[in-house]
Short mmCIF file of C-alpha atoms in Angstrom, two decimals:
data_model
loop_
_atom_site.label_atom_id
_atom_site.label_comp_id
_atom_site.label_asym_id
_atom_site.label_seq_id
_atom_site.Cartn_x
_atom_site.Cartn_y
_atom_site.Cartn_z
CA MET A 1 0.00 0.00 0.00
CA THR A 2 1.29 3.43 -0.87
CA VAL A 3 0.61 6.77 0.77
CA ASP A 4 -1.12 8.02 -2.36
CA SER A 5 -3.66 5.19 -2.20
CA ILE A 6 -5.03 6.52 1.11
CA ASP A 7 -5.60 9.92 -0.48
CA ASP A 8 -7.06 8.22 -3.54
CA ALA A 9 -9.64 6.41 -1.42
CA VAL A 10 -10.80 9.70 0.05
CA ALA A 11 -10.82 11.42 -3.33
CA ALA A 12 -12.82 8.58 -4.92
CA ALA A 13 -15.48 8.70 -2.21
CA ALA A 14 -15.59 12.51 -2.30
CA ASP A 15 -16.45 12.38 -6.01
CA LEU A 16 -19.59 10.38 -5.29
CA GLU A 17 -22.58 11.54 -7.36
CA MET A 18 -25.98 10.96 -5.81
CA ALA A 19 -27.59 10.70 -9.24
CA ARG A 20 -25.57 7.52 -9.82
CA VAL A 21 -26.39 5.85 -6.48
CA PRO A 22 -29.00 3.12 -7.08
CA GLU A 23 -32.34 3.74 -5.42
CA PRO A 24 -32.09 0.61 -3.19
CA ALA A 25 -28.74 1.91 -1.90
CA VAL A 26 -30.30 5.32 -1.16
CA ARG A 27 -33.09 3.65 0.82
CA HIS A 28 -30.57 1.52 2.68
CA ALA A 29 -28.38 4.52 3.55
CA GLN A 30 -31.42 6.33 4.93
CA ARG A 31 -32.07 3.37 7.21
CA VAL A 32 -28.42 3.37 8.34
CA ILE A 33 -28.88 6.99 9.42
CA ALA A 34 -32.22 6.28 11.11
CA ASP A 35 -30.82 3.22 12.89
CA THR A 36 -27.89 5.25 14.23
CA VAL A 37 -30.21 8.01 15.45
CA ALA A 38 -32.28 5.43 17.35
CA ALA A 39 -29.19 3.94 19.02
CA ALA A 40 -27.96 7.43 19.96
CA GLY A 41 -31.37 8.52 21.22
CA ALA A 42 -31.74 5.63 23.63
CA THR A 43 -30.70 6.86 27.06
CA SER A 44 -28.46 5.28 29.67
CA PRO A 45 -27.89 6.57 33.22
CA GLU A 46 -24.38 7.75 32.34
CA ILE A 47 -25.30 9.76 29.24
CA THR A 48 -28.30 11.30 31.01
CA ALA A 49 -26.08 12.42 33.88
CA LEU A 50 -23.37 13.69 31.50
CA VAL A 51 -25.84 15.81 29.54
CA ALA A 52 -27.18 17.24 32.81
CA LEU A 53 -23.65 18.13 33.93
CA ASP A 54 -22.91 19.74 30.58
CA GLU A 55 -26.10 21.76 30.85
CA ARG A 56 -25.11 23.07 34.26
CA ASN A 57 -21.76 24.09 32.78
CA GLY A 58 -23.33 25.84 29.79
CA LEU A 59 -22.12 23.35 27.18
CA VAL A 60 -25.70 22.23 26.51
CA THR A 61 -28.70 24.57 26.45
CA PRO A 62 -32.48 24.22 26.01
CA ALA A 63 -33.58 24.61 22.39
CA GLY A 64 -35.61 27.70 23.22
CA ARG A 65 -32.59 29.38 24.85
CA ALA A 66 -29.82 27.92 22.70
CA GLY A 67 -26.39 29.40 23.38
CA PRO A 68 -24.14 30.84 20.67
CA GLY A 69 -23.40 28.17 18.08
CA HIS A 70 -25.68 25.65 19.80
CA THR A 71 -27.36 24.46 16.62
CA ALA A 72 -27.16 20.66 16.87
CA THR A 73 -29.58 18.30 18.61
CA VAL A 74 -28.49 16.27 21.63
CA LEU A 75 -30.26 13.05 20.67
CA PRO A 76 -30.44 11.51 24.17
CA ALA A 77 -32.10 14.80 25.28
CA PRO A 78 -33.78 16.14 22.11
CA GLY A 79 -35.01 19.29 23.81
CA ARG A 80 -31.38 20.33 24.17
CA ARG A 81 -28.85 21.83 21.74
CA THR A 82 -25.09 22.18 21.69
CA HIS A 83 -22.20 22.98 19.37
CA PRO A 84 -21.89 20.49 16.47
CA GLU A 85 -18.58 19.10 17.71
CA HIS A 86 -19.98 18.43 21.17
CA ALA A 87 -23.20 17.01 19.72
CA ALA A 88 -21.11 14.60 17.67
CA PHE A 89 -19.32 13.51 20.85
CA LEU A 90 -22.46 13.07 22.96
CA ASN A 91 -24.52 11.37 20.27
CA ALA A 92 -21.80 8.96 19.19
CA THR A 93 -21.02 8.12 22.82
CA ALA A 94 -24.69 7.43 23.50
CA GLY A 95 -24.93 5.32 20.35
CA THR A 96 -22.82 2.43 21.64
CA ALA A 97 -24.16 2.10 25.19
CA LEU A 98 -26.67 -0.65 24.36
CA GLU A 99 -24.58 -2.40 21.68
CA LEU A 100 -27.26 -1.80 19.04
CA ASP A 101 -25.15 0.22 16.59
CA GLU A 102 -24.75 -1.15 13.07
CA GLY A 103 -21.50 -2.53 11.69
CA MET A 104 -19.68 -4.35 8.93
CA ARG A 105 -17.25 -7.20 8.51
CA PRO A 106 -14.43 -7.61 9.02
CA THR A 107 -15.29 -5.94 12.30
CA GLY A 108 -15.93 -2.24 12.04
CA HIS A 109 -18.68 0.20 13.01
CA PRO A 110 -18.51 3.15 10.60
CA ALA A 111 -21.98 4.66 11.03
CA VAL A 112 -21.90 5.40 14.76
CA GLN A 113 -18.89 7.63 14.12
CA VAL A 114 -19.74 9.04 10.69
CA VAL A 115 -23.47 9.74 11.16
CA PRO A 116 -23.39 11.77 14.43
CA ALA A 117 -20.68 14.05 12.99
CA ALA A 118 -22.48 14.52 9.67
CA LEU A 119 -25.89 15.04 11.29
CA ALA A 120 -24.65 17.71 13.68
CA VAL A 121 -22.94 19.69 10.92
CA ALA A 122 -25.89 19.25 8.53
CA GLU A 123 -28.17 20.77 11.16
CA HIS A 124 -25.73 23.63 11.73
CA LEU A 125 -25.40 24.41 8.01
CA HIS A 126 -29.09 23.90 7.15
CA ALA A 127 -27.95 21.33 4.60
CA SER A 128 -30.49 19.40 2.56
CA GLY A 129 -31.29 15.77 3.24
CA THR A 130 -29.66 14.83 -0.06
CA ASP A 131 -26.43 16.57 0.97
CA LEU A 132 -26.49 14.69 4.27
CA LEU A 133 -27.03 11.38 2.47
CA ARG A 134 -24.13 12.01 0.10
CA SER A 135 -21.79 12.90 2.96
CA VAL A 136 -22.70 9.79 4.97
CA ILE A 137 -22.42 7.39 2.03
CA ALA A 138 -19.01 8.85 1.13
CA GLY A 139 -17.72 8.89 4.72
CA TYR A 140 -18.92 5.33 5.27
CA GLU A 141 -17.20 4.29 2.04
CA VAL A 142 -13.85 5.57 3.28
CA SER A 143 -14.13 3.92 6.69
CA SER A 144 -15.35 0.62 5.25
CA ARG A 145 -12.42 0.50 2.84
CA LEU A 146 -10.01 1.17 5.69
CA PHE A 147 -11.53 -1.64 7.75
CA ARG A 148 -11.04 -4.01 4.83
CA ALA A 149 -7.52 -2.75 4.08
CA PHE A 150 -6.20 -3.20 7.64
CA ARG A 151 -6.49 -6.04 10.12
CA LEU A 152 -6.35 -4.90 13.72
CA ARG A 153 -4.12 -6.76 16.13
CA GLN A 154 -5.51 -8.88 18.94
CA GLY A 155 -6.74 -6.59 21.70
CA VAL A 156 -7.37 -3.54 19.47
CA HIS A 157 -11.06 -2.61 19.28
CA PRO A 158 -12.49 -1.18 16.02
CA HIS A 159 -13.93 2.00 17.55
CA GLY A 160 -12.29 5.40 17.63
CA HIS A 161 -9.82 5.50 14.75
CA LEU A 162 -10.74 4.45 11.21
CA GLY A 163 -14.28 5.70 11.80
CA ALA A 164 -12.91 9.17 12.57
CA VAL A 165 -11.40 9.39 9.10
CA GLY A 166 -14.78 8.69 7.51
CA ALA A 167 -16.40 11.23 9.82
CA ALA A 168 -13.91 13.88 8.70
CA VAL A 169 -14.65 13.15 5.04
CA ALA A 170 -18.41 13.41 5.63
CA VAL A 171 -18.10 16.74 7.45
CA ALA A 172 -15.69 18.12 4.83
CA LEU A 173 -18.18 17.39 2.06
CA LEU A 174 -20.83 19.33 3.96
CA ASP A 175 -18.77 22.40 4.88
CA GLY A 176 -16.60 22.65 1.77
CA THR A 177 -13.25 21.74 3.33
CA ASP A 178 -10.72 19.73 1.29
CA PRO A 179 -11.69 16.15 2.31
CA VAL A 180 -8.15 14.80 1.84
CA ALA A 181 -6.75 17.48 4.16
CA ALA A 182 -9.45 16.78 6.76
CA ALA A 183 -8.97 13.01 6.52
CA ARG A 184 -5.21 13.34 7.04
CA ILE A 185 -5.75 15.45 10.16
CA ALA A 186 -8.24 12.94 11.62
CA ALA A 187 -5.78 10.15 10.84
CA THR A 188 -2.92 11.91 12.63
CA GLY A 189 -4.38 11.54 16.13
CA PRO A 190 -6.49 8.37 16.30
CA VAL A 191 -8.06 7.03 19.48
CA LEU A 192 -6.43 3.67 20.28
CA ALA A 193 -9.40 1.67 21.55
CA MET A 194 -8.88 -1.63 23.36
CA TRP A 195 -11.13 -4.63 24.02
CA GLN A 196 -10.15 -4.88 27.70
CA PRO A 197 -12.56 -2.12 28.91
CA CYS A 198 -15.40 -4.00 27.21
CA TYR A 199 -14.55 -7.17 29.09
CA GLU A 200 -14.49 -5.29 32.39
CA GLY A 201 -17.68 -3.37 31.59
CA ALA A 202 -15.93 0.01 31.83
CA THR A 203 -18.57 2.33 30.38
CA ALA A 204 -16.00 4.99 29.50
CA ARG A 205 -15.33 2.80 26.45
CA ASN A 206 -18.57 4.19 24.98
CA ALA A 207 -16.68 7.44 24.42
CA PHE A 208 -14.29 5.81 21.92
CA THR A 209 -16.83 6.56 19.20
CA GLY A 210 -17.63 9.96 20.71
CA HIS A 211 -14.02 11.08 20.42
CA ALA A 212 -13.87 9.80 16.84
CA ALA A 213 -17.02 11.64 15.75
CA ALA A 214 -15.89 14.86 17.43
CA SER A 215 -12.49 14.46 15.78
CA GLY A 216 -14.22 14.36 12.41
CA VAL A 217 -15.84 17.73 13.09
CA ARG A 218 -12.70 19.28 14.56
CA ALA A 219 -10.55 18.08 11.63
CA THR A 220 -12.26 20.39 9.15
CA ALA A 221 -11.83 23.41 11.44
CA MET A 222 -8.16 22.60 11.85
CA ALA A 223 -7.75 22.26 8.08
CA GLN A 224 -9.42 25.63 7.54
CA ALA A 225 -7.10 27.13 10.16
CA GLY A 226 -4.04 25.92 8.26
CA TYR A 227 -3.10 22.78 10.21
CA THR A 228 -1.76 19.89 8.17
CA GLY A 229 -2.08 16.17 8.75
CA SER A 230 0.33 13.33 8.22
CA ALA A 231 0.14 11.43 4.95
CA GLY A 232 1.67 8.31 6.48
CA ALA A 233 0.33 8.25 10.04
CA LEU A 234 -2.55 5.93 9.30
CA GLU A 235 -0.38 3.36 7.54
CA GLU A 236 2.15 3.47 10.38
CA ALA A 237 -0.50 3.20 13.11
CA PHE A 238 -2.66 0.48 11.59
CA GLY A 239 -0.30 -1.13 9.11
CA ARG A 240 2.50 -1.69 11.64
CA VAL A 241 1.71 -0.74 15.27
CA ALA A 242 -1.94 -1.59 15.94
CA GLY A 243 -2.59 -3.72 12.90
CA GLU A 244 -1.26 -4.96 9.60
CA ILE A 245 -2.04 -4.39 5.94
CA ALA A 246 -4.48 -7.03 4.69
CA ASP A 247 -5.51 -5.69 1.29
CA GLY A 248 -4.02 -2.36 0.21
CA SER A 249 -5.92 -2.52 -3.09
CA GLU A 250 -9.11 -1.64 -1.19
CA LEU A 251 -7.83 1.93 -0.97
CA SER A 252 -7.00 2.41 -4.63
CA ARG A 253 -9.88 0.84 -6.52
CA PRO A 254 -12.46 3.02 -8.30
CA LEU A 255 -15.82 3.77 -6.71
CA ASP A 256 -18.30 0.94 -7.39
CA TYR A 257 -21.85 2.25 -7.31
CA GLY A 258 -23.18 -1.30 -7.41
CA GLY A 259 -21.20 -2.33 -4.35
CA LEU A 260 -21.01 0.65 -2.02
CA GLY A 261 -19.68 -0.18 1.43
CA ILE A 262 -22.77 1.08 3.20
CA THR A 263 -24.93 -1.58 1.49
CA ARG A 264 -22.86 -4.48 2.87
CA ASN A 265 -23.42 -3.82 6.55
CA TYR A 266 -25.45 -5.42 9.29
CA PHE A 267 -28.07 -3.98 11.63
CA LYS A 268 -28.26 -5.29 15.18
CA VAL A 269 -31.40 -6.75 16.69
CA HIS A 270 -29.61 -8.26 19.71
CA SER A 271 -28.35 -5.92 22.44
CA ALA A 272 -24.86 -7.39 22.60
CA CYS A 273 -21.50 -7.47 20.83
CA ALA A 274 -22.00 -8.48 17.19
CA LEU A 275 -19.68 -11.45 17.68
CA THR A 276 -22.40 -13.09 19.83
CA HIS A 277 -25.30 -12.72 17.42
CA CYS A 278 -25.24 -15.98 15.48
CA ALA A 279 -24.83 -17.95 18.71
CA ILE A 280 -27.66 -15.99 20.33
CA GLU A 281 -30.01 -16.81 17.45
CA ALA A 282 -29.03 -20.47 17.49
CA ALA A 283 -29.71 -20.60 21.23
CA LEU A 284 -33.04 -18.83 20.85
CA ALA A 285 -34.02 -21.37 18.19
CA LEU A 286 -33.60 -24.14 20.76
CA GLY A 287 -36.06 -22.57 23.19
CA THR A 288 -35.70 -21.81 26.87
CA VAL A 289 -34.25 -24.33 29.29
CA ARG A 290 -34.28 -25.02 33.01
CA ALA A 291 -30.83 -24.19 34.28
CA ASP A 292 -30.72 -27.16 36.65
CA ALA A 293 -31.44 -29.55 33.76
CA VAL A 294 -28.50 -28.39 31.65
CA ARG A 295 -25.41 -30.58 31.76
CA GLU A 296 -23.39 -28.89 29.02
CA VAL A 297 -23.64 -26.12 26.44
CA ARG A 298 -21.15 -26.10 23.57
CA VAL A 299 -20.65 -23.33 21.01
CA ASP A 300 -18.72 -24.00 17.80
CA THR A 301 -17.97 -20.82 15.88
CA VAL A 302 -15.36 -18.80 13.96
CA SER A 303 -11.97 -18.08 15.51
CA VAL A 304 -12.49 -14.31 15.63
CA ASN A 305 -15.26 -14.84 18.18
CA LEU A 306 -12.88 -16.46 20.67
CA LYS A 307 -11.86 -12.99 21.86
CA ILE A 308 -15.16 -12.88 23.78
CA ASP A 309 -14.92 -16.42 25.14
CA ARG A 310 -14.73 -15.25 28.74
CA GLN A 311 -16.89 -15.09 31.81
CA PRO A 312 -18.28 -11.61 32.52
CA ALA A 313 -17.85 -9.23 35.38
CA ALA A 314 -21.06 -8.62 37.33
CA ASN A 315 -22.41 -5.77 35.21
CA ASP A 316 -24.57 -5.34 32.11
CA LEU A 317 -21.89 -4.15 29.67
CA SER A 318 -19.46 -6.94 30.48
CA GLY A 319 -22.25 -9.47 29.90
CA ARG A 320 -22.80 -8.04 26.43
CA PHE A 321 -19.16 -8.90 25.63
CA SER A 322 -19.22 -12.47 26.94
CA LEU A 323 -20.16 -15.18 24.45
CA PRO A 324 -20.97 -17.71 27.20
CA TYR A 325 -23.14 -15.16 29.01
CA ALA A 326 -24.95 -14.12 25.82
CA VAL A 327 -25.81 -17.74 24.99
CA ALA A 328 -26.88 -18.39 28.57
CA THR A 329 -29.11 -15.30 28.43
CA ALA A 330 -30.83 -16.56 25.28
CA LEU A 331 -31.34 -20.03 26.78
CA LEU A 332 -32.55 -18.93 30.20
CA VAL A 333 -34.33 -15.61 29.52
CA GLY A 334 -35.49 -16.43 26.00
CA ASP A 335 -34.77 -12.89 24.81
CA SER A 336 -31.86 -10.75 23.64
CA GLY A 337 -33.20 -7.21 24.00
CA VAL A 338 -31.96 -4.41 26.21
CA ASP A 339 -33.66 -5.65 29.40
CA ALA A 340 -32.49 -9.23 28.82
CA PHE A 341 -28.88 -8.17 29.40
CA ARG A 342 -29.47 -6.82 32.88
CA HIS A 343 -26.93 -8.76 34.93
CA ARG A 344 -28.50 -11.86 36.44
CA PRO A 345 -26.57 -14.17 38.79
CA GLU A 346 -28.55 -17.20 37.59
CA VAL A 347 -27.51 -16.47 33.99
CA ALA A 348 -23.89 -16.07 35.08
CA GLU A 349 -24.12 -19.48 36.74
CA LEU A 350 -25.40 -21.10 33.52
CA ALA A 351 -22.71 -19.28 31.52
CA ARG A 352 -20.08 -21.26 33.43
CA LYS A 353 -21.43 -24.41 31.77
CA VAL A 354 -20.79 -22.99 28.28
CA THR A 355 -17.66 -23.99 26.37
CA VAL A 356 -16.57 -22.36 23.11
CA ARG A 357 -14.30 -23.68 20.39
CA ALA A 358 -13.30 -22.71 16.87
CA ASP A 359 -14.47 -24.67 13.84
CA ALA A 360 -12.08 -24.76 10.87
CA GLY A 361 -14.93 -25.23 8.42
CA PHE A 362 -16.68 -22.16 9.78
CA ASP A 363 -13.44 -20.17 9.62
CA ALA A 364 -13.19 -20.87 5.89
CA ARG A 365 -16.46 -18.97 5.38
CA TRP A 366 -15.50 -15.83 7.32
CA PRO A 367 -16.18 -12.90 6.81
CA GLU A 368 -19.01 -13.60 4.35
CA ALA A 369 -20.57 -15.72 7.07
CA ALA A 370 -19.96 -16.02 10.81
CA PRO A 371 -21.52 -19.37 11.65
CA ALA A 372 -22.23 -20.58 15.16
CA ARG A 373 -23.52 -23.96 16.28
CA VAL A 374 -25.04 -24.23 19.75
CA THR A 375 -25.47 -27.68 21.30
CA VAL A 376 -27.29 -28.16 24.59
CA ARG A 377 -27.14 -31.43 26.52
CA THR A 378 -29.79 -31.88 29.18
CA ASP A 379 -31.17 -34.77 31.19
CA GLY A 380 -33.68 -35.26 28.39
CA GLY A 381 -31.21 -35.44 25.50
CA THR A 382 -29.19 -33.24 23.15
CA VAL A 383 -30.41 -30.53 20.79
CA THR A 384 -28.46 -28.35 18.39
CA ALA A 385 -28.99 -25.42 16.02
CA VAL A 386 -26.77 -23.57 13.54
CA VAL A 387 -27.02 -19.96 12.29
CA ASP A 388 -24.78 -18.68 9.48
CA ASN A 389 -25.59 -14.96 9.66
CA PRO A 390 -27.93 -13.16 12.06
CA ARG A 391 -31.07 -11.24 11.20
CA GLY A 392 -30.11 -7.75 10.11
CA HIS A 393 -27.05 -8.88 8.16
CA HIS A 394 -27.26 -7.72 4.56
CA THR A 395 -27.82 -11.33 3.49
CA ARG A 396 -30.81 -11.52 5.88
CA PRO A 397 -32.16 -7.97 5.75
CA LEU A 398 -34.71 -6.53 8.13
CA GLY A 399 -38.05 -5.60 6.64
CA ALA A 400 -39.05 -1.94 6.75
CA GLU A 401 -41.65 -2.52 9.45
CA GLU A 402 -39.30 -4.61 11.58
CA HIS A 403 -36.70 -1.87 11.35
CA ARG A 404 -39.26 0.78 12.22
CA GLU A 405 -40.25 -1.25 15.29
CA LYS A 406 -36.65 -1.24 16.46
CA PHE A 407 -36.52 2.53 15.98
CA VAL A 408 -39.65 3.33 17.99
CA SER A 409 -38.85 0.76 20.66
CA LEU A 410 -35.60 2.60 21.40
CA LEU A 411 -37.03 6.12 21.21
CA GLY A 412 -40.52 5.39 22.51
CA ASP A 413 -43.57 5.05 20.28
CA SER A 414 -44.79 8.65 20.06
CA PRO A 415 -45.88 11.08 17.35
CA THR A 416 -42.39 12.60 17.49
CA SER A 417 -40.49 9.32 17.08
CA ARG A 418 -42.77 8.25 14.23
CA ALA A 419 -42.22 11.62 12.53
CA TRP A 420 -38.46 11.25 12.93
CA TRP A 421 -38.58 7.83 11.28
CA ASP A 422 -40.57 9.19 8.35
CA ARG A 423 -38.20 12.14 7.85
CA LEU A 424 -35.03 10.08 8.17
CA THR A 425 -36.21 7.38 5.79
CA GLU A 426 -37.26 9.98 3.24
CA LEU A 427 -34.21 12.22 3.53
CA SER A 428 -34.17 12.96 -0.18
CA ALA A 429 -37.33 15.00 0.36
CA VAL A 430 -35.99 17.00 3.35
CA PRO A 431 -35.02 20.56 2.33
CA ASP A 432 -33.42 21.57 5.64
CA CYS A 433 -31.79 19.20 8.12
CA ALA A 434 -32.28 21.78 10.88
CA ASP A 435 -35.91 20.63 10.90
CA LEU A 436 -35.20 16.90 11.15
CA PHE A 437 -35.71 16.63 14.89
CA ALA A 438 -38.59 19.04 15.34
CA ARG A 439 -40.98 17.70 17.96
CA VAL A 440 -44.58 16.85 17.16
CA GLU A 441 -47.21 17.97 19.64
CA ARG A 442 -50.12 15.64 20.31
#
């Protein structure tokens, strides 16, 4: 991989023409944006408290008394506004708390970093919905190519770095900054995110994506101010230090309108790390069990999932990053939603009966598939189920109504949330993004 190929990837995405994007891809990109808004709008105790602290300190203000430059919506508190850079931070941080943010293979989460940055700036600039769509598709394209070009080393989490570069490209396309210059600046100071905080359940890890999204907004301001970024920092950081080059050609190939990165993603319907999803669905297919009747639970899956073969700490987030705990939750609770992953001692006890191993045949199918086989041996016999890809993966897409149900379940089924869904999934018809999150009175 050469230095020029990184710039070429940004330049190719920045030349994207909406008139050439197929209509199904436009509809899909609108759902990516809506899905990310729903994940960011779902509150957690930490983000609620942080927004309240920021309001006391004047960083966040009520919409009716918005402070200078406070033009962007705080999605976990939609009656509040803040500066676009801070909105990007808060919204992207909120978007990972429940592990319901979309992603792609091999193992990246572009939208939760690209979309909050682009949305905040689109509101600030009164950009059209079409302009927002173009910026998100292009920013996602850059990040998705980077995730395919590099393979992160064991222990390095995919949040906080390559997503920031895509965020910078998206913002640059909205505010007129040179996208290559902005991308280089974002690449010069990446957040080095690690898996260990996820295992411990350290909720500060949610801010990995917040820092990346904010970096995308700040990068364009720095470029306009005359700062310059490093042409080789990204290759050094993720081609040598924190990863290795897997396929440098991903960064130099022409833009393929029939295979845009954003169309090859997955949406989450299970409130846990994506590496658990096939095993969760296989376990759910077997039905609920009595914990005292279970003698053994075995999970055969792809090698990449072994990084979450660990018993959890006694908190919700850690449980979302434990494959044994996720399978035990599905078997004992019979659900995989937000409430299902409240830490339960009885689930933790069943999780200790779960063993995980890699299957060479499954590995040969990665990353197009991520199979998992769950086998449960009880006093009454042995049952097993296999899932190749979970619901929400682009090979098993969600229907429009199913996706809408996820949206309103996270934001609450109200006239306002339903209006947001309609606006976000018809962005091409929105003349001014500053009106996207207007509330609807009953």
